[in-house]
Coordinates of C-alpha atoms and ligand atoms in Angstrom, one line a residue:
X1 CA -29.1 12.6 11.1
X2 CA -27.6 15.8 12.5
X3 CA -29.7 18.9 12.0
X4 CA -28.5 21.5 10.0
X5 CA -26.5 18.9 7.6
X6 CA -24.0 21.5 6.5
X7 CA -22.1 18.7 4.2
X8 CA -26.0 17.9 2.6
X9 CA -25.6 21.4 1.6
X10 CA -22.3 22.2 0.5
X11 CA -22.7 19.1 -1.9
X12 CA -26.0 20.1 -3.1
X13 CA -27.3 16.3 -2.0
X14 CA -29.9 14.1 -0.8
X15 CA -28.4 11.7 1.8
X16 CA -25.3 11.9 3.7
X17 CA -23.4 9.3 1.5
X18 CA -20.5 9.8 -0.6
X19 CA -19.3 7.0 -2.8
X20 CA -15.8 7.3 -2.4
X21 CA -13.5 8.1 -4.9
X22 CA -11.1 4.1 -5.5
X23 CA -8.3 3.9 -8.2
X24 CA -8.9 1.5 -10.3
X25 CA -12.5 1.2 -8.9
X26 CA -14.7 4.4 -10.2
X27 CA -15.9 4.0 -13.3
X28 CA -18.4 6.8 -14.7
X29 CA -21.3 4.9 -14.5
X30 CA -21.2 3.9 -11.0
X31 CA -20.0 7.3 -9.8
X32 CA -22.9 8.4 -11.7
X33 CA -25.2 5.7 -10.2
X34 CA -24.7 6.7 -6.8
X35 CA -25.5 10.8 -8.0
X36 CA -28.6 9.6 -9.2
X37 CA -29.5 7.6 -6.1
X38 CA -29.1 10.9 -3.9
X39 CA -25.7 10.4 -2.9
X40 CA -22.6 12.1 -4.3
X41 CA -20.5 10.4 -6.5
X42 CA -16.7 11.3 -6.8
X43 CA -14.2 11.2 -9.9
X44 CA -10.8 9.6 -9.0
X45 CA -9.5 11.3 -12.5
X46 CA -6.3 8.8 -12.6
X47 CA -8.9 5.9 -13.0
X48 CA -11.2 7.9 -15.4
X49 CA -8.3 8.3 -17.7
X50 CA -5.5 5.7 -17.1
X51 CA -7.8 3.0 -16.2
X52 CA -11.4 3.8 -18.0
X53 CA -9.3 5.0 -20.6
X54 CA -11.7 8.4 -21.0
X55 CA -9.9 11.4 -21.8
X56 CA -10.6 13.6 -18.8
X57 CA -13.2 16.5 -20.5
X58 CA -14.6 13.5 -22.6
X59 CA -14.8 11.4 -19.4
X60 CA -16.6 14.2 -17.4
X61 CA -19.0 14.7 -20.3
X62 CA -19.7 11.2 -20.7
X63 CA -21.3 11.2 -16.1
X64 CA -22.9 14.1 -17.4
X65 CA -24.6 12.2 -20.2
X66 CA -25.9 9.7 -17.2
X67 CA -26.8 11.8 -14.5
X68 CA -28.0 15.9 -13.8
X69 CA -27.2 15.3 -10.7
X70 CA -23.6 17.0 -9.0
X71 CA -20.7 15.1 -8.6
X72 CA -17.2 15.3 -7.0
X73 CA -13.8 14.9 -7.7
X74 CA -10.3 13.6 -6.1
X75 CA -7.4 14.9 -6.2
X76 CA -4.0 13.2 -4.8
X77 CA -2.3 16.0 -4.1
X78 CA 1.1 14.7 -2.6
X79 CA 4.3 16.2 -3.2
X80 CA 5.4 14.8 -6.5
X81 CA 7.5 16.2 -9.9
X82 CA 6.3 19.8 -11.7
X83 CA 4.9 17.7 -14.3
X84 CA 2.2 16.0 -11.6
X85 CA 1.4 19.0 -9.9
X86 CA 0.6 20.8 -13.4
X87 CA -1.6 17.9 -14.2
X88 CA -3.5 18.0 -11.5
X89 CA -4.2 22.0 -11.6
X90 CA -5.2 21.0 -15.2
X91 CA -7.9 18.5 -13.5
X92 CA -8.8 20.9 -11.0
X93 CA -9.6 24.2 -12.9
X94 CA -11.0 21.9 -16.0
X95 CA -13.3 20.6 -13.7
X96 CA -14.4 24.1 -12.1
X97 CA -15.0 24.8 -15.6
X98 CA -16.7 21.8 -16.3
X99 CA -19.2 22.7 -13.3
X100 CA -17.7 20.4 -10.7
X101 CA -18.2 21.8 -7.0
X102 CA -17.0 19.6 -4.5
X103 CA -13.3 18.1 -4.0
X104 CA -11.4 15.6 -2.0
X105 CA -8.1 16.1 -1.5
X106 CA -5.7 13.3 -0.2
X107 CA -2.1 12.9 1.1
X108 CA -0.5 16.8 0.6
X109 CA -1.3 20.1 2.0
X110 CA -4.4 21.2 0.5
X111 CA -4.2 25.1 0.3
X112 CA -3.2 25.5 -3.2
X113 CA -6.7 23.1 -4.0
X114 CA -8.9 25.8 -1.8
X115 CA -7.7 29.0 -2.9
X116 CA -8.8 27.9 -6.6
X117 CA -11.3 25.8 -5.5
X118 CA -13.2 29.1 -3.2
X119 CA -12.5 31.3 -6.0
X120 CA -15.1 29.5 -7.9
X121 CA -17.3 28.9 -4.8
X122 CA -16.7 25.1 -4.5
X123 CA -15.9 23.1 -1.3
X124 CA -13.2 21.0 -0.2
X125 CA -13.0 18.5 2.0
X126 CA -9.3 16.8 3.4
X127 CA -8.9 13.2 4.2
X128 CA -7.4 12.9 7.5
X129 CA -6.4 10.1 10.2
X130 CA -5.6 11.8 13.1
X131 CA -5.7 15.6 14.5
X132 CA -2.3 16.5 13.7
X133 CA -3.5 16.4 9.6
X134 CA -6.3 18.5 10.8
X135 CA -5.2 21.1 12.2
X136 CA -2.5 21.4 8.8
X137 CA -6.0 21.1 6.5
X138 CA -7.7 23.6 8.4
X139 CA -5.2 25.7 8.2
X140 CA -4.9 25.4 4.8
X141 CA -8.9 26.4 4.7
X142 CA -10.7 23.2 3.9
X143 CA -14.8 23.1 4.3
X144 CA -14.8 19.7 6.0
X145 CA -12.8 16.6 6.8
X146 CA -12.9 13.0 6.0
X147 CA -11.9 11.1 8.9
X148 CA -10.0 8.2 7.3
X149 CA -10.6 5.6 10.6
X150 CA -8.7 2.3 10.9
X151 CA -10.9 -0.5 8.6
X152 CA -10.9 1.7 5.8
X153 CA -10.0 0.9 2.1
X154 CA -7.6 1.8 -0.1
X155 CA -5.3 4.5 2.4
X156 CA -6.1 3.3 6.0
X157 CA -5.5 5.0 9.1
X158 CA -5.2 4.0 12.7
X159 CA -7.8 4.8 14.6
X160 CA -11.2 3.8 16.0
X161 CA -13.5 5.8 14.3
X162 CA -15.1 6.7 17.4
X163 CA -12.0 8.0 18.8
X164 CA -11.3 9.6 15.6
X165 CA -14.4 11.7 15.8
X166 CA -13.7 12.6 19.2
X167 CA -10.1 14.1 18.1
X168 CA -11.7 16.2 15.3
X169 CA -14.9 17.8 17.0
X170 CA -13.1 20.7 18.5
X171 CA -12.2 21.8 14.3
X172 CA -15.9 22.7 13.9
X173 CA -16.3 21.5 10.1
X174 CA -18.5 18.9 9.1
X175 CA -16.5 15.3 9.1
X176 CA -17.5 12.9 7.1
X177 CA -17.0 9.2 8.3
X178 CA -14.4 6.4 6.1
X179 CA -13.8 3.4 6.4
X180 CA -15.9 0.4 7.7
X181 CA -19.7 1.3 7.0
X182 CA -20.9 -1.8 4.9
X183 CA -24.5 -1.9 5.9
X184 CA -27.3 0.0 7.3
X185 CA -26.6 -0.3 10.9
X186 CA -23.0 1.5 10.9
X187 CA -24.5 3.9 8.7
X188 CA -26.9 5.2 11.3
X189 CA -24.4 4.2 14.1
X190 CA -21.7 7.0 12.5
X191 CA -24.6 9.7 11.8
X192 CA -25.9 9.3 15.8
X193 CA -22.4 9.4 16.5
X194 CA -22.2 12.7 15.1
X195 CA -20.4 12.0 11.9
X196 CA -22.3 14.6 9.1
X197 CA -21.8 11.5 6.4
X198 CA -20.1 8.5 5.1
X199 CA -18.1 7.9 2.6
X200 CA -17.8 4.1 1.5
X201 CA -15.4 2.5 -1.0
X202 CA -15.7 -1.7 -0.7
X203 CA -19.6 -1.5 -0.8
X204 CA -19.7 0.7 -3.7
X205 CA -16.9 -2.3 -5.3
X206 CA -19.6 -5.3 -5.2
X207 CA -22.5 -3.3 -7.0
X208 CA -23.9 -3.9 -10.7
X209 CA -23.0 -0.5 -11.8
X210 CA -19.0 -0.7 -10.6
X211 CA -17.0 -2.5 -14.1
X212 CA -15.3 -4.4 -11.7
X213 CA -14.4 -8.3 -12.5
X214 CA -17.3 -10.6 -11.1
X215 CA -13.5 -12.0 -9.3
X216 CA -13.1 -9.2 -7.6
X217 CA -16.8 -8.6 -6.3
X218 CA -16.4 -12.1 -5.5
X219 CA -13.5 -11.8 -3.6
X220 CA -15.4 -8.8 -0.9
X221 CA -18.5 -11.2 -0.6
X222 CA -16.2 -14.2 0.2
X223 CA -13.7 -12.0 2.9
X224 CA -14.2 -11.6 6.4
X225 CA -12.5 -8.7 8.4
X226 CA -9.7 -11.0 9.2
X227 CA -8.9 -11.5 5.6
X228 CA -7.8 -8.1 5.3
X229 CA -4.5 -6.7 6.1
X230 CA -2.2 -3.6 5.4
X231 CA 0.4 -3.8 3.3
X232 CA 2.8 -1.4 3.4
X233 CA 4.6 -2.4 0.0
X234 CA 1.7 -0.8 -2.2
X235 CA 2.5 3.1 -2.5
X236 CA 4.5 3.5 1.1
X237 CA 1.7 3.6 3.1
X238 CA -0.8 0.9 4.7
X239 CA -3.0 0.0 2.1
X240 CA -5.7 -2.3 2.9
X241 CA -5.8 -5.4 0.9
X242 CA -7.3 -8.5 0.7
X243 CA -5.0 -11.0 2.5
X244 CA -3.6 -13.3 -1.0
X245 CA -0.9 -15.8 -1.4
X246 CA 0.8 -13.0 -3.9
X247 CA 0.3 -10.4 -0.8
X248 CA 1.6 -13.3 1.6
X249 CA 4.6 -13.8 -0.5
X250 CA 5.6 -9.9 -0.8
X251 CA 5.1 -9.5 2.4
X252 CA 3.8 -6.6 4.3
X253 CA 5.9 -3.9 5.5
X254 CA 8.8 -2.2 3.2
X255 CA 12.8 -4.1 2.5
X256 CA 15.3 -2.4 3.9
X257 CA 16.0 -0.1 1.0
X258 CA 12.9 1.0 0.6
X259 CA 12.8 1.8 4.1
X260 CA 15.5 3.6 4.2
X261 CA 14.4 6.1 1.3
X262 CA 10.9 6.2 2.9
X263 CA 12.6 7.5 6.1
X264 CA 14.3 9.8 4.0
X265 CA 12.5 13.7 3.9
X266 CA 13.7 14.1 0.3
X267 CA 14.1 10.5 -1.0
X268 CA 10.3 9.8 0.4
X269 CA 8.2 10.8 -2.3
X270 CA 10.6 9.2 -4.9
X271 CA 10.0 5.7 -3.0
X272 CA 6.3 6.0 -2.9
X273 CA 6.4 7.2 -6.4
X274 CA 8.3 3.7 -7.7
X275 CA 5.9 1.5 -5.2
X276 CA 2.9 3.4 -6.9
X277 CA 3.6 3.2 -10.1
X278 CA 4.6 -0.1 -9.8
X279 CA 1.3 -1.1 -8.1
X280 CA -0.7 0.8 -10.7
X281 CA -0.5 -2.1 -13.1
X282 CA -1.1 -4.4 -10.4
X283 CA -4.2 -2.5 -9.4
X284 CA -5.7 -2.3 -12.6
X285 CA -5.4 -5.5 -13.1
X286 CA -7.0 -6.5 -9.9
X287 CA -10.1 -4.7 -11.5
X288 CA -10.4 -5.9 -15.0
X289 CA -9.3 -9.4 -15.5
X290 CA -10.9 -12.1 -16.3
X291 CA -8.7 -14.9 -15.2
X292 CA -9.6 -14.1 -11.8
X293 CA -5.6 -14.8 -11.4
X294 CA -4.4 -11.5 -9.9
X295 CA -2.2 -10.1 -7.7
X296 CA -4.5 -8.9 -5.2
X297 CA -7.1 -6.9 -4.3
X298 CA -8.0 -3.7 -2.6
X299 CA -10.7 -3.9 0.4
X300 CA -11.3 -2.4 3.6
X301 CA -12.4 -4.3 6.9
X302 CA -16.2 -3.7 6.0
X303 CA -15.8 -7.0 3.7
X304 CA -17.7 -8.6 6.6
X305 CA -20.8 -7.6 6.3
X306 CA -20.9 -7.4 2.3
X307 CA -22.3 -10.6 0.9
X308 CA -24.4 -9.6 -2.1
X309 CA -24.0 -7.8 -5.3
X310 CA -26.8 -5.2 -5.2
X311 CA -27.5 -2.1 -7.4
X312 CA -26.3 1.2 -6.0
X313 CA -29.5 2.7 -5.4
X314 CA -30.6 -0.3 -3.6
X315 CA -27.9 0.0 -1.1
X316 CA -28.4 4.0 -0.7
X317 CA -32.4 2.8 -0.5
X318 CA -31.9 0.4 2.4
X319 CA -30.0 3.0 4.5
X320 CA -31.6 5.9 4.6
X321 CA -35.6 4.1 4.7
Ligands
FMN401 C1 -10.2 0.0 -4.1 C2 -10.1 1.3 -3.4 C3 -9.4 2.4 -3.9 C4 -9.4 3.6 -3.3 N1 -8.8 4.7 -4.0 C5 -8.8 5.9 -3.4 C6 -8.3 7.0 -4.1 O1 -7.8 6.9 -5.2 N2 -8.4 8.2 -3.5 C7 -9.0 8.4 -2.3 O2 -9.0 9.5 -1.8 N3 -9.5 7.4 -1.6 C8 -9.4 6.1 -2.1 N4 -10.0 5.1 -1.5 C9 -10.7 5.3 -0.2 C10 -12.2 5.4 -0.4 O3 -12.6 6.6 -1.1 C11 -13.0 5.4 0.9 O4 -12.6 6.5 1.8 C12 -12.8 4.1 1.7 O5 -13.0 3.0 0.8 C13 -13.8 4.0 2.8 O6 -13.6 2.7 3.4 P1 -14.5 1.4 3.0 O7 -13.8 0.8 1.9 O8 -14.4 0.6 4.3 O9 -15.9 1.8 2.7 C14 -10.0 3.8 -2.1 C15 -10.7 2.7 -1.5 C16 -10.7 1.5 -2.1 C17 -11.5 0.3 -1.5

């Protein structure tokens, strides 16, 4: 691990492993699972409330209830109607309130997130997938970065995340490594790289404490990195998903109309709003039915070396010993 762990730190943690935030996937009691094992779990509030069906103070009371240990939050902060943005400044300052001191921010331009955020002397960190996002999140005054690499779940980029690290180095924050770390060996392959942490989704899916179907859990053990592909038809953007005859049938990359509007400066954020509200219902779906007969399912490239349902503090256990 690198000295002087400045993410360790700023999160107030034991080991440099964030259990990333997933819509539909975080549940309280695995985010706070993975506090209590010495990692830092993360509140995707769209799941706590429209999925886990918490409402949000409630729902932050209720990881507080199961763990004393801090906890982060998400915030998807791309351009969207007055109504959205208001919503999440509600999530944001409640959770200040509420004691929360670490944020990830995804997709938009972050300053708006660190100027309340510092005020209150919490930290931010921006997912990014190349240098270009960087530079606009460090300008913006982020602590760190999340370097979004290309076997990552849920929003993947396109880079190796060797390359990726390379790109980001001359910022000089901590960056944290997603996408692809499924067992101990990339672990400590991304922190002798030089990566300050992980941040994992798709192991974090196939644990006791995620309320995920047994389907779904099933589905990661039974995938191999081939299995997984990015679908464009999702929210806009390549989303990894398991390969299914549903996805197969969709198809992967946008119609022409939906092209059109997503090549469209203004028309963009409309588009992606439809696709993501349409895949909402998919997507919590995918995580609590029974049937086992779903649309699809969200996983990263990592699949591959997940073949067991373990407890979260098992996993975090057999990294960092
Ligand atoms: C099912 C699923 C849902 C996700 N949802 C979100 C999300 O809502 N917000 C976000 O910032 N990242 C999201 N992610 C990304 C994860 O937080 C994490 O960066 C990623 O899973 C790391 O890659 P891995 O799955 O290979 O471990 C999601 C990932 C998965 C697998």
């Amino acid at each position: 691990m690198p000295k002087n762990n400045s993410f360790l730190k700023q999160a107030g943690i034991k080991y440099p492993i964030i259990c990333g935030p997933m819509y539909p996937c975080s549940n309280p009691e695995l985010i706070a699972a993975a506090s209590n094992a010495g990692a830092l779990g993360v509140i995707q509030p769209i799941s706590l409330t429209y999925v886990h069906g918490y409402e949000f103070t409630a729902g932050i009371d209720y990881i507080k209830s199961l763990t004393d240990k801090p906890f982060g939050m998400n915030l998807l902060i791309e351009k969207g109607s007055k109504k959205y943005h208001q919503r999440m400044e509600y999530w944001l300052e409640t959770a200040l309130e509420m004691g929360v001191r670490f944020f990830i921010t995804s997709l938009g331009k972050p300053d708006w997130v660190v100027e309340i955020a510092h005020k209150a002397g919490a930290y931010v960190y921006h997912d990014v997938t190349e240098a270009k996002w960087a530079q606009k999140a460090v300008d913006a005054g982020v602590d760190g970065l999340i370097a979004v690499n290309n076997r990552a779940g849920g929003h993947a980029g396109s880079q190796h995340h060797d390359k990726l690290l390379e790109q980001l180095k001359p910022f000089n924050l901590p960056i944290v490594c997603a996408g692809g770390i499924g067992d101990a060996a990339a672990y400590h392959h991304a922190l002798n790289k030089g990566y300050q942490a992980v941040q994992m989704g798709t192991r974090f899916i196939a644990t006791k404490e995620c309320s995920a179907n047994l389907s779904y859990k099933q589905a990661i053990i039974n995938s191999k990195e081939t299995d997984i592909v990015l679908s464009e038809r999702i929210t806009g953007v390549p989303v990894s998903v398991i390969n299914t005859p549903y996805i197969r049938s969709r198809g992967l990359k946008p119609n022409a109309l939906e092209r059109w509007m997503l090549n469209h400066a203004n028309l963009k954020y409309i588009m992606r709003t439809v696709l993501a509200l349409k895949s909402l219902r998919s997507l919590k779906k995918s995580l609590l039915d029974k049937s086992g007969e779903v649309d699809f399912w969200q996983a990263g490239k990592s699949v591959e070396t997940i073949d067991s349902i373990k407890s979260v503090e098992e996993i975090i256990k057999e990294f960092t010993s």
